[in-house]
Coordinates of C-alpha atoms and ligand atoms in Angstrom, one line a residue:
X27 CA 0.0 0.0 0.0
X28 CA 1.5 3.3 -0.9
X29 CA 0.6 6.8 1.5
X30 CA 0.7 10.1 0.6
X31 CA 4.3 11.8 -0.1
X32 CA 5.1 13.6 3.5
X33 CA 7.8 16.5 3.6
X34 CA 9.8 15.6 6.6
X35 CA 9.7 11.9 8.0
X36 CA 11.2 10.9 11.7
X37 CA 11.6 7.3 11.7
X38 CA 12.5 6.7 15.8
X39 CA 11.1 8.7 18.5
X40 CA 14.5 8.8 21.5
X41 CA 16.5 11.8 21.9
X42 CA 17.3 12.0 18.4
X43 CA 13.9 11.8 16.9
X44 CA 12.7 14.0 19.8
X45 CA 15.0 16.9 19.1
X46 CA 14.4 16.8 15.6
X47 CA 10.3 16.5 15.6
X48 CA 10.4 19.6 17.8
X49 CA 13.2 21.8 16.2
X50 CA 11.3 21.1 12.4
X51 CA 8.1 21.5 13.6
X52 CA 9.0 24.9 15.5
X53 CA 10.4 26.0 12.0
X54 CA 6.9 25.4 11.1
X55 CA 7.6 22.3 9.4
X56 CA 4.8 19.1 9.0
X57 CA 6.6 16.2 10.5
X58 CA 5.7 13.0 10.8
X59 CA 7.1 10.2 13.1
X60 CA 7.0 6.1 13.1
X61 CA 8.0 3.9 16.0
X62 CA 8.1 0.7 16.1
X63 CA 7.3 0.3 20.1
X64 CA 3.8 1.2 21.4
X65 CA 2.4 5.0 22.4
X66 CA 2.2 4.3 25.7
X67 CA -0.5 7.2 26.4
X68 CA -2.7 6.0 23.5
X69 CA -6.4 5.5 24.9
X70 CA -6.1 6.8 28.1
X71 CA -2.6 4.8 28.7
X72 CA -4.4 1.4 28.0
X73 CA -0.8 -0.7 27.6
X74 CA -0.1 0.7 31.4
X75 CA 0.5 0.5 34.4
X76 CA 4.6 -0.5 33.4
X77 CA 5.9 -3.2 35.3
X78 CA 8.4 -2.8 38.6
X79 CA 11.0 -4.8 39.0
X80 CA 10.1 -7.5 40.8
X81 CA 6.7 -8.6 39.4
X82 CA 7.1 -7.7 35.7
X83 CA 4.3 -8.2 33.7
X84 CA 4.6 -9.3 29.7
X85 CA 4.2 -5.4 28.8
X86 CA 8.1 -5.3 30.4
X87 CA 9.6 -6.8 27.4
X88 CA 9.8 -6.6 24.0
X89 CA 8.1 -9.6 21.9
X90 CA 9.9 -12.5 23.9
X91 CA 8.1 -14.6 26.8
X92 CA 10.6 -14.2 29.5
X93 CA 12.3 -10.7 31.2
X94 CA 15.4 -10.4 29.9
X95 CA 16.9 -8.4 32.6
X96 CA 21.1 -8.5 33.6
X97 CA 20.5 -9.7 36.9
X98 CA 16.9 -10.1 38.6
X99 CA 14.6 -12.9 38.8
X100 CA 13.2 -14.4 35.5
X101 CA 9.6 -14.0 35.1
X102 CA 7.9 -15.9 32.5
X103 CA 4.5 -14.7 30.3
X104 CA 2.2 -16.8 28.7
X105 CA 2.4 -14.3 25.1
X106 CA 4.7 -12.4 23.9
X107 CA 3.4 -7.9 23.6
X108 CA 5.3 -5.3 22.5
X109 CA 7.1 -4.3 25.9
X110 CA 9.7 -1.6 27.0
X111 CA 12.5 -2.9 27.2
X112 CA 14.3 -4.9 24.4
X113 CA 17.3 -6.4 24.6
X114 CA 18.8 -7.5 20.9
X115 CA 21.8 -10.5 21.8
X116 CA 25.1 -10.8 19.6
X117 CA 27.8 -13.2 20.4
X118 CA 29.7 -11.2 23.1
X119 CA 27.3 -8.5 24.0
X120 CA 23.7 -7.9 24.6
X121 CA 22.4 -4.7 23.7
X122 CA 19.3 -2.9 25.7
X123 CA 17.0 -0.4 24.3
X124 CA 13.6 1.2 24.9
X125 CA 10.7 0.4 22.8
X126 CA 7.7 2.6 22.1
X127 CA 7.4 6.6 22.0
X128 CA 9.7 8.1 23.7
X129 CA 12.4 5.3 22.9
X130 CA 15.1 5.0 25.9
X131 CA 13.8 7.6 28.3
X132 CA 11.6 5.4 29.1
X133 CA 13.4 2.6 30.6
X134 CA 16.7 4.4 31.7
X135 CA 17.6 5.5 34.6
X136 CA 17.5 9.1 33.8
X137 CA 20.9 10.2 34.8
X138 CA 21.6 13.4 32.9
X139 CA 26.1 13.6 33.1
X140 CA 27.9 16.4 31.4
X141 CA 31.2 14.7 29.8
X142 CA 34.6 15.9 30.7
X143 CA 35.5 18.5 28.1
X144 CA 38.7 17.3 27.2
X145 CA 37.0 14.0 26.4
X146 CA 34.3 15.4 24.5
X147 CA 37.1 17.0 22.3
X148 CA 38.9 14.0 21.8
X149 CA 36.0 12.5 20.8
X150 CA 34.5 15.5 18.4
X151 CA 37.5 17.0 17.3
X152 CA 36.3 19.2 15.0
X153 CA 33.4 20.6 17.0
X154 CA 33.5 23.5 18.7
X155 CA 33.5 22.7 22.3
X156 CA 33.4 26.0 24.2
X157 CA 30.1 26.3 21.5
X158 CA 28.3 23.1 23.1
X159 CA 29.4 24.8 26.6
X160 CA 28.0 27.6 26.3
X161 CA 25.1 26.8 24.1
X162 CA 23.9 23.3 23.5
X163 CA 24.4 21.5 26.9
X164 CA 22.3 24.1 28.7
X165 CA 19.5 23.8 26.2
X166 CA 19.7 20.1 26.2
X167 CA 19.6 20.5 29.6
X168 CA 16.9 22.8 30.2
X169 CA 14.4 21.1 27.9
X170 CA 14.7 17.7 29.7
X171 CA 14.1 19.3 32.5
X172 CA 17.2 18.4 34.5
X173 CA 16.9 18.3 38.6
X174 CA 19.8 17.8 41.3
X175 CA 18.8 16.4 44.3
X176 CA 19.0 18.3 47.1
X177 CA 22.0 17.4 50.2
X178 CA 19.4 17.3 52.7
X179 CA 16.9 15.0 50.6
X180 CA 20.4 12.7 49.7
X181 CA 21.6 12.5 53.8
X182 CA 18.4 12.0 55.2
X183 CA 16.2 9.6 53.4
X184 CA 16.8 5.9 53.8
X185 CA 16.4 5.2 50.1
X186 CA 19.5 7.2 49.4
X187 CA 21.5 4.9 52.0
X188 CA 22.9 2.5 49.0
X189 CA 24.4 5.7 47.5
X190 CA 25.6 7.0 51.1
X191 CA 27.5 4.1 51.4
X192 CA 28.5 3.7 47.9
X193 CA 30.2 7.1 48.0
X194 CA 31.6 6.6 51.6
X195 CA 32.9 3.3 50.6
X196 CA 34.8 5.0 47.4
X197 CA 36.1 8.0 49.1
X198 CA 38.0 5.7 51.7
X199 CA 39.7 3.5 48.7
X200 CA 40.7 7.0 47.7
X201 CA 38.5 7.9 44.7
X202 CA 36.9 11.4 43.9
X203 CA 32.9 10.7 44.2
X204 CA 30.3 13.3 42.4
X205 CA 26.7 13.9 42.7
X206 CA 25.0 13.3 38.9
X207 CA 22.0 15.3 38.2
X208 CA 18.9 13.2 36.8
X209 CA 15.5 13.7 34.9
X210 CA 13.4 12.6 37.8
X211 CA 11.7 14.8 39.8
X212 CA 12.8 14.7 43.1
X213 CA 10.1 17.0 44.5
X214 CA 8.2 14.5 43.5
X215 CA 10.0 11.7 44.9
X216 CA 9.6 13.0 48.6
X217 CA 6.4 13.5 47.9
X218 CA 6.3 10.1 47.2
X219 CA 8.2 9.2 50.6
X220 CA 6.0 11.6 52.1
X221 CA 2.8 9.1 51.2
X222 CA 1.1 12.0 49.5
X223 CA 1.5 10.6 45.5
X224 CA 1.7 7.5 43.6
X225 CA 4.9 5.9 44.2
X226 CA 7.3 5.2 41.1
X227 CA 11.0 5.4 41.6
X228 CA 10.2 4.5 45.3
X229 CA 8.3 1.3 44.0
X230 CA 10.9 -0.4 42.5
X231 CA 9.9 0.6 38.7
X232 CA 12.6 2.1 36.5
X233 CA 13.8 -0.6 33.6
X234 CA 10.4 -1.6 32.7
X235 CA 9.2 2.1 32.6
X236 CA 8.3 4.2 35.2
X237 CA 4.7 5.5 35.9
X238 CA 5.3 8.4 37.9
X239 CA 7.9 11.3 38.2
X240 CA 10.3 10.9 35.0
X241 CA 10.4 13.6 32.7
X242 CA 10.9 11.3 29.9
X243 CA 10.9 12.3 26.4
X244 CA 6.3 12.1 26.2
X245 CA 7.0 14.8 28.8
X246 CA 9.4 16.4 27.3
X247 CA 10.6 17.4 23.7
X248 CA 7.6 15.0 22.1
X249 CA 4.7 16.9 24.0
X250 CA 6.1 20.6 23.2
X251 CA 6.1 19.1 19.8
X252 CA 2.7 17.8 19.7
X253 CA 1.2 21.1 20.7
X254 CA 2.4 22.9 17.6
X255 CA -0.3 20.8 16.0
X256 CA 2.4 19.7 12.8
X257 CA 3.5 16.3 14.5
X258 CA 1.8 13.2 13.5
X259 CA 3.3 10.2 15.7
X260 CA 2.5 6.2 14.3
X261 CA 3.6 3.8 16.9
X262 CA 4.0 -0.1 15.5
X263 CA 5.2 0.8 12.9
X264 CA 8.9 -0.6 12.4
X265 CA 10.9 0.6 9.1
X266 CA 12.6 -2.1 7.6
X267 CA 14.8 0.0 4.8
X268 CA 14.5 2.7 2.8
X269 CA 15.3 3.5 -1.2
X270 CA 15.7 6.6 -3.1
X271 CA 13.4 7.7 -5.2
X272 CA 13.0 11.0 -8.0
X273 CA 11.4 13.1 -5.1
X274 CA 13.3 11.9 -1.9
X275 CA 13.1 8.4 -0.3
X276 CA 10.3 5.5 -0.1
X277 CA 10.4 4.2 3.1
X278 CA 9.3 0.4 3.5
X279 CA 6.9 -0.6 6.7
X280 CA 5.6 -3.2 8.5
X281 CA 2.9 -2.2 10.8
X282 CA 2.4 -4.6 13.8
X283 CA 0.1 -5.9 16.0
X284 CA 0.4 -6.3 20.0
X285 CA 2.0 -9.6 19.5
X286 CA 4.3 -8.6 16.9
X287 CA 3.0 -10.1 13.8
X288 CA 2.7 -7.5 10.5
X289 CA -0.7 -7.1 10.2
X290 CA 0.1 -4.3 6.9
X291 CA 2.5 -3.7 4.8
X292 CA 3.3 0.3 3.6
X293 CA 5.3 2.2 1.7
X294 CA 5.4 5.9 2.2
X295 CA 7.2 8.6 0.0
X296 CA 8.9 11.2 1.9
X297 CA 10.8 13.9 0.7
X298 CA 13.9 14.5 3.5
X299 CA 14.1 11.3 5.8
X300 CA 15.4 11.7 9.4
X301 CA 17.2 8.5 11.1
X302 CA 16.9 8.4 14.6
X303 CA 16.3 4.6 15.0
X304 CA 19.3 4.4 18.0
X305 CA 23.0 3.4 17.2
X306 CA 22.1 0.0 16.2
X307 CA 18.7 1.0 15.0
X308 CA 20.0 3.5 12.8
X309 CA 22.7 1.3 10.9
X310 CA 20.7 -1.3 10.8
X311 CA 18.6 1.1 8.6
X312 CA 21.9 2.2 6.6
X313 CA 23.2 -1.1 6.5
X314 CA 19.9 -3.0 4.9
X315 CA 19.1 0.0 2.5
X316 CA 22.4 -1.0 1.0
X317 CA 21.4 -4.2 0.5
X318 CA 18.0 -3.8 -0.1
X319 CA 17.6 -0.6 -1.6
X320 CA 20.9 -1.1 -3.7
X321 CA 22.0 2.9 -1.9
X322 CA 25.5 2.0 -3.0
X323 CA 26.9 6.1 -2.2
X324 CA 27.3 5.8 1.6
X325 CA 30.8 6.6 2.9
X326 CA 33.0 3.2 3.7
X327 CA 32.9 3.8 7.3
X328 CA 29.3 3.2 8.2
X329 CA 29.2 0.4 10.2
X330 CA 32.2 0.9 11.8
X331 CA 33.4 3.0 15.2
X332 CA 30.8 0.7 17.9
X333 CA 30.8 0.6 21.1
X334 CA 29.6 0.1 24.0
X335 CA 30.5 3.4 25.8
X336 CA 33.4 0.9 27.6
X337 CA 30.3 -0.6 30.1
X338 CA 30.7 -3.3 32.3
X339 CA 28.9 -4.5 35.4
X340 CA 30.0 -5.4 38.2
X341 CA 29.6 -5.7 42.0
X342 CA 30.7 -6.4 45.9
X343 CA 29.5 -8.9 48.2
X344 CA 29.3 -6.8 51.4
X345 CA 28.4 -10.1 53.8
X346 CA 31.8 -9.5 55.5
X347 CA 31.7 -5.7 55.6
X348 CA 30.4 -5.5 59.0
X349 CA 30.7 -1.8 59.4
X350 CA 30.7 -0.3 56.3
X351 CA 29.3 3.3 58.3
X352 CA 28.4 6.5 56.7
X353 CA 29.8 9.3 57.4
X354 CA 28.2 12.1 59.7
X355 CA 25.2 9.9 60.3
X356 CA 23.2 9.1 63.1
X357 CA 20.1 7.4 63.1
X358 CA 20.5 3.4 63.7
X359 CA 19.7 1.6 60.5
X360 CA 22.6 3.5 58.8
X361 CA 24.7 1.8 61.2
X362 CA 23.8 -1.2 60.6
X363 CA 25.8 -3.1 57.6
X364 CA 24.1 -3.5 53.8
X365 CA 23.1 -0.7 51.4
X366 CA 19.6 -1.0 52.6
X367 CA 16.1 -2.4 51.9
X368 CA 14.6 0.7 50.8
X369 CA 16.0 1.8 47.4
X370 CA 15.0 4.5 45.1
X371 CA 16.0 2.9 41.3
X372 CA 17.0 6.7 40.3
X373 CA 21.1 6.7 40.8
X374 CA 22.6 10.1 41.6
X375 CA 26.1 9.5 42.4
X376 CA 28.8 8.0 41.0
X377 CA 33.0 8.0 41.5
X378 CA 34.9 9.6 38.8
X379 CA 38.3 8.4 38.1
X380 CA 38.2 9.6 34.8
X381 CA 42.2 11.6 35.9
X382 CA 43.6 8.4 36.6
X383 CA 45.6 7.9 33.5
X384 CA 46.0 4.2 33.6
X385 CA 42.7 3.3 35.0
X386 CA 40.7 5.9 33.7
X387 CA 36.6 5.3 34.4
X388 CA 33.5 6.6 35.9
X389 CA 31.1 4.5 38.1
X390 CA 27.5 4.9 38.7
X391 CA 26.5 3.6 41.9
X392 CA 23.9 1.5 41.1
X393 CA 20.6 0.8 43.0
X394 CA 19.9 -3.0 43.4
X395 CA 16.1 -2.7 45.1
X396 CA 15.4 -6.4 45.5
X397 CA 13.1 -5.7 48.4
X398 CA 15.1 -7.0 51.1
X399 CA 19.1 -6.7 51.8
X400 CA 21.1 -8.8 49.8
X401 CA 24.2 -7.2 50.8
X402 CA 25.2 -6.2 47.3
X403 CA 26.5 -3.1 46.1
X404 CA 26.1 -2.6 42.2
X405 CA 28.1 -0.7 39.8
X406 CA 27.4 0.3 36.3
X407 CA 31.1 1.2 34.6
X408 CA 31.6 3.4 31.9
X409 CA 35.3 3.3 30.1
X410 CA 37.3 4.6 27.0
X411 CA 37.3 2.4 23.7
X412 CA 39.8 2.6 22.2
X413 CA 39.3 -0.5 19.9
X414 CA 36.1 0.2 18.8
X415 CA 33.9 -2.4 17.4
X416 CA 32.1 -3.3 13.8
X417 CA 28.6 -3.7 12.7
X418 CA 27.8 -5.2 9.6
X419 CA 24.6 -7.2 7.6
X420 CA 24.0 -10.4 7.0
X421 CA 21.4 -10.6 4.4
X422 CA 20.3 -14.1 5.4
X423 CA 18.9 -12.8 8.4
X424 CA 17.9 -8.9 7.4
X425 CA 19.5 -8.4 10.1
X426 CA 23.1 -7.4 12.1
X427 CA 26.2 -8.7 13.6
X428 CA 27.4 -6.6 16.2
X429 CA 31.7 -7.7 16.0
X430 CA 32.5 -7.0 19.0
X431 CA 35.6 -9.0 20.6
X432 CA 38.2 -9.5 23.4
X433 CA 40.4 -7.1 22.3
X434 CA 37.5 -4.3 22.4
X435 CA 36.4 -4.6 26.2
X436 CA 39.4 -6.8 27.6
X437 CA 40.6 -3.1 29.4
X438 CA 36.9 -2.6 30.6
X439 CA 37.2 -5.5 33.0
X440 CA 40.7 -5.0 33.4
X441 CA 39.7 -1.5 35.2
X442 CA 36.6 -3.1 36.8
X443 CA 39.0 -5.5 38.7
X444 CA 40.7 -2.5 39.8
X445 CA 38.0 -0.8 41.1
X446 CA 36.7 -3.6 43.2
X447 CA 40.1 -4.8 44.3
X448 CA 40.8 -1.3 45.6
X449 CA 37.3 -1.2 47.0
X450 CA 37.7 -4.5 49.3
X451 CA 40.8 -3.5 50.0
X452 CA 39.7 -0.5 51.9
X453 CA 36.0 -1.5 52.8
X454 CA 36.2 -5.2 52.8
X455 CA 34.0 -7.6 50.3
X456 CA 34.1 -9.8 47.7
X457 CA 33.2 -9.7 43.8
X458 CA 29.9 -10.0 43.7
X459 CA 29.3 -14.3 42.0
X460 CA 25.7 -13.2 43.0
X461 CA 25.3 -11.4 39.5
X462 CA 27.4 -12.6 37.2
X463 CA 30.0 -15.9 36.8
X464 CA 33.2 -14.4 38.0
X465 CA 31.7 -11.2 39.2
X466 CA 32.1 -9.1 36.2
X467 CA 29.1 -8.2 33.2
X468 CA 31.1 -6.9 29.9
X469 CA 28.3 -8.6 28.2
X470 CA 25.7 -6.1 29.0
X471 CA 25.3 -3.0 27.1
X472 CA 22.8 -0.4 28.1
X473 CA 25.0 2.7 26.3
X474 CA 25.2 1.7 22.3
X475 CA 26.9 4.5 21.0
X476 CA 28.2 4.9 16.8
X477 CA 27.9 2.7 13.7
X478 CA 27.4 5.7 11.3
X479 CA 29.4 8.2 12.9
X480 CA 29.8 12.6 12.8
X481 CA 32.5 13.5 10.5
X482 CA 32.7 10.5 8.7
X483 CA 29.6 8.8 7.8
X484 CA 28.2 12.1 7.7
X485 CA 29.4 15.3 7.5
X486 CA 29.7 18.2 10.8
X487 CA 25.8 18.4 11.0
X488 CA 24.2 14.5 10.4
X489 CA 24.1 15.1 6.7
X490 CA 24.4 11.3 5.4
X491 CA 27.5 12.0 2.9
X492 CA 26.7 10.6 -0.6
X493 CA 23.1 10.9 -0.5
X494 CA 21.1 14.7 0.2
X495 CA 18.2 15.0 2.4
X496 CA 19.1 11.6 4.4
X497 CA 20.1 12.8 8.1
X498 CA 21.1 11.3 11.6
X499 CA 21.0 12.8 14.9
X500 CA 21.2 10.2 17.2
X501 CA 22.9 7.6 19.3
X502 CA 24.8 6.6 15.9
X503 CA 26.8 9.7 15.0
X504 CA 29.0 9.1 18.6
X505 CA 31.8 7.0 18.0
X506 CA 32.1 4.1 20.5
X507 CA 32.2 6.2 23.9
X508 CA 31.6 9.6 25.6
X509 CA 32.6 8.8 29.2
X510 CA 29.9 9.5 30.8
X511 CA 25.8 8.4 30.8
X512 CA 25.3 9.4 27.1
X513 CA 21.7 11.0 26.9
X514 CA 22.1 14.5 27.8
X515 CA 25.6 14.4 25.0
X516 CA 23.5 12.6 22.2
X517 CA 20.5 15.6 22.8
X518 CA 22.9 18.4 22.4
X519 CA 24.5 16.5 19.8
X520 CA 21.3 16.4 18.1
X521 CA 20.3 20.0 18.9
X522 CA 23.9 21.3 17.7
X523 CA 22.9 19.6 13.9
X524 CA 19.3 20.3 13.5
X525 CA 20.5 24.3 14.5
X526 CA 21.9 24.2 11.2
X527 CA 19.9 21.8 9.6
X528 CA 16.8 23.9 9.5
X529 CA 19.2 27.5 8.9
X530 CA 20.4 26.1 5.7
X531 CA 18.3 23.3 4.2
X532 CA 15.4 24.6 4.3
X533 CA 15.6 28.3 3.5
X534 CA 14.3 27.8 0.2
X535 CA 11.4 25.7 1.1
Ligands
FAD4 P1 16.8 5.6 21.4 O1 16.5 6.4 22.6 O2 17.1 4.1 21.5 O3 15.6 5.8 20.4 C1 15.5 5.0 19.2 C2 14.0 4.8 18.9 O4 13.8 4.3 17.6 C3 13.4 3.7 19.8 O5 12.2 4.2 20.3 C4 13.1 2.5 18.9 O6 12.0 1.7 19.3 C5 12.9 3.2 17.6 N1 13.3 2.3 16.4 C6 14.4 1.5 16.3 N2 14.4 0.9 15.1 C7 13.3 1.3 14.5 C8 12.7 0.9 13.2 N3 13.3 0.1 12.4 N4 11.5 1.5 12.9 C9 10.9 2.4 13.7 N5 11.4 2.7 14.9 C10 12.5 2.2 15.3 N6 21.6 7.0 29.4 C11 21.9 8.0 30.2 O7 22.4 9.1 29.7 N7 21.5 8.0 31.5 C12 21.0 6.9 32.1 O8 20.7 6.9 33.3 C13 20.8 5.7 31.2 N8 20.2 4.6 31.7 C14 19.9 3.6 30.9 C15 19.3 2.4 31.4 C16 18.8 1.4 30.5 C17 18.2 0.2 31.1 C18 19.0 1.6 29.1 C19 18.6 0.5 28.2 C20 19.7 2.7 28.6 C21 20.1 3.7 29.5 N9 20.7 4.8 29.0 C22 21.0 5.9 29.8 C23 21.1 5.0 27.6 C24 20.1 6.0 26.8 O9 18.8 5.6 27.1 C25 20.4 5.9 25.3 O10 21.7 6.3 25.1 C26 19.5 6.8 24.5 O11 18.1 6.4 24.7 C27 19.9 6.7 23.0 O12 19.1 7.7 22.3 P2 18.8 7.6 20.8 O13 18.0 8.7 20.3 O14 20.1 7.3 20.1 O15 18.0 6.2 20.6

């Protein structure tokens, strides 16, 4: 079935897709959007309530019948729906990403990091740093509607006392510990704690979606967008390539059903096509229109430049850390040994010892809110790659192989061993066997970053080189790593390119 010929088309709606539906519809451009995942508000928010942790429901995860989380209990559903939270599996790393509108804000943990500057330049050489200072972090910033907790809300509630001791623990191994700003509200999370609203990141939901208190991206970019009355958003509906055409691009789509089966099949004709699909998403998309759509003009290095922003997970039995106190606290429970029973799922803190030239890093410290104390303290680690990784497409499957090997995270666990050597050392502990064999996760990837990166796949601004009116702004144009959480980079990324996107490519429209 063929549609009618649309002007701008957004295929992916997470901070790429987000930036760009708002920035061309405030230019007054018509844009329309497809995603693959579900609008979660549709019809009153039918799909909803999303799943906590501990009692997931088949609405958790994408088209398989079991969670798919790293490390909590398995639950099993009796049909597969088309949930949150995907995770796509490749030989040595499984990849998570959000599903629906609003694409990974809604699973992730909100935390909103700034990079170092000297890393951003080494990553993004050629863009103008002081420029994304001054300019395109703060907007980024300001239009997620980025909070800090306060100090007094951090020291004094009990569902802070994992990150109490997380920090406490890492200054007296000797690392530098910093407070991360998040998109969750924290007014709202006391009021939460105070019994007075629904509770979200106090109930234990965060990777399957969180009802309450998240300004993720439906809150954010998407709805600004929606009230200029030009976006049209169509969830289920997963692109599988694209071609060009006299007048643009005709994009090819299979529109599914709850359960994942393609119900229609439809081609629609757009004139300037947008990619926002996620790293993996997006050169998947690249990678198959090749094939498929015989585009033969992309530059040789799409596909290349993956990684996995350097994660691994890891974590510390704390059984035999019988005093592992906070400092300049009081009350009795924080005395007693554990990260705690109560756990908000919304990390604020982590240890940055990013200035450590041989072990360079930064650690989230993680919430692990199993409901009871399990004497665990979790860790999500972020590293350097500097071996990044390949994606490329095996048509056999339509689909693609994420070449990721030992020599491309063997330093990642290398510095994770480090960590939680120096850690015991000082705190007492062990590595956690609890969550992973061995105690280490280099498997799990919850940070894809590159595959058709900036200033090589495309040019300065997300212009795919070879082709014209083809653009990227997300996940896919950062190559392999940023340091840090990578949201708040990839929306300033994306804000920087669509600035002059819409100043120069559309003036004669
Ligand atoms: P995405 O947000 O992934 O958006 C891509 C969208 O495109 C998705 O909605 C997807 O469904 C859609 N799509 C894909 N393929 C197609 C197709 N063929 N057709 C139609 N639609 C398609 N980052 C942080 O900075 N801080 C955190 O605290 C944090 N925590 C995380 C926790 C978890 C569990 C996970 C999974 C990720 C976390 N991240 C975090 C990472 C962050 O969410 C991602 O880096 C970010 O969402 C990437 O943005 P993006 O625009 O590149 O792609």
């Amino acid at each position: 079935k063929t549609n009618e010929y649309i002007e701008n088309l957004v295929i992916g709606s997470g901070y790429g897709g987000a930036v760009a539906a708002l920035r061309l519809t405030q230019a007054g451009k018509k844009v329309v959007m497809l995603e693959m995942g579900l609008d979660w508000e549709k019809e009153g928010g039918k799909y909803k309530p999303f799943s906590n942790l501990i009692t997931p429901k088949n609405n958790s995860t994408w088209l398989r019948k079991s969670t798919q989380a790293p490390m909590m209990n398995i639950s099993r559903f009796n049909k597969k729906f088309t949930g949150v939270l995907d995770r796509m599996d490749f030989e040595n790393v499984k990849v998570y990403a959000g599903r629906g509108v609003g694409g990974g804000s809604l699973v992730n943990g909100g935390m909103a990091v700034q990079p170092k500057k000297q890393y951003f330049k080494e990553i993004f050489p050629d863009l103008d740093v002081e420029e994304f200072w001054k300019t395109y972090f703060p907007l980024a910033q300001k239009e997620l509607d980025v909070n800090q907790i306060s100090d007094k809300y951090y020291n004094d509630t009990p569902y802070y006392k994992f990150a109490r001791v997380g920090e406490s623990e890492a200054r007296k191994a000797g690392f530098k510990t910093i407070r991360v700003p998040n998109v969750y509200s924290f007014d709202y999370m006391k009021k939460e704690e105070a019994g007075k609203v629904p509770k979200s990141a106090l109930a234990k939901e965060v990777i399957y979606g969180n009802n309450h208190g998240k300004q993720s991206l439906e809150k954010t970019y998407l709805k600004k967008a929606l009230t200029t009355g030009l976006l049209s958003i169509h969830d289920l509906h997963q692109v599988d390539y694209f071609q060009q055409t006299e007048k643009g691009y005709a994009v090819y789509v299979n529109v599914l059903n709850t359960e994942g089966e393609v119900v229609e099949k439809k081609t629609i004709n757009c004139k300037k096509l947008f990619l926002n699909a996620g790293s993996l998403g997006t050169t998947k998309l690249l990678l198959a229109s090749k094939f498929k759509g015989k585009m033969n003009n992309f530059d040789p290095s799409l596909g290349e430049y993956w990684g996995n922003n350097g994660n691994v997970m890891t974590g510390r039995n704390m059984v035999n850390t019988l005093f592992n106190r906070v400092e300049n606290e009081a009350t009795d429970s924080n005395f007693r040994p554990g990260t705690g029973v109560k756990q908000s799922t919304i990390p604020v803190s982590g240890i940055d010892n990013w200035e450590d030239e041989k072990h360079s890093f930064f650690a989230e410290i993680s919430p692990l809110p199993m409901g009871m104390e399990v004497y665990t303290a979790l860790y999500l680690i972020i590293n350097k790659v500097p071996t990044p990784g390949s994606i490329s497409y095996n048509p056999k499957i339509n689909d693609i192989i994420v070449n990721w090997e030992k020599k491309n995270y063997k330093h990642t666990v290398k510095n994770a061993k480090y960590f939680i050597k120096k850690m015991n050392k000082a705190n007492g502990g062990t590595p956690s066997g609890l969550l992973w064999k061995g105690g280490y996760g280099p498997d799990i990837c919850y940070h894809p970053l590159g595959g058709a990166v900036l200033g090589k796949t495309t040019d300065l601004y997300g212009r795919v080189k070879g082709y014209e009116n083809l653009y990227i702004t997300d996940g896919a144009l950062v190559p392999a790593s940023i340091g840090v959480n990578p949201f708040l980079t990839i929306t300033a990324v994306a804000e920087y390119c669509m600035d002059e996107i819409i100043k120069s490519d559309y003036q004669q429209c």
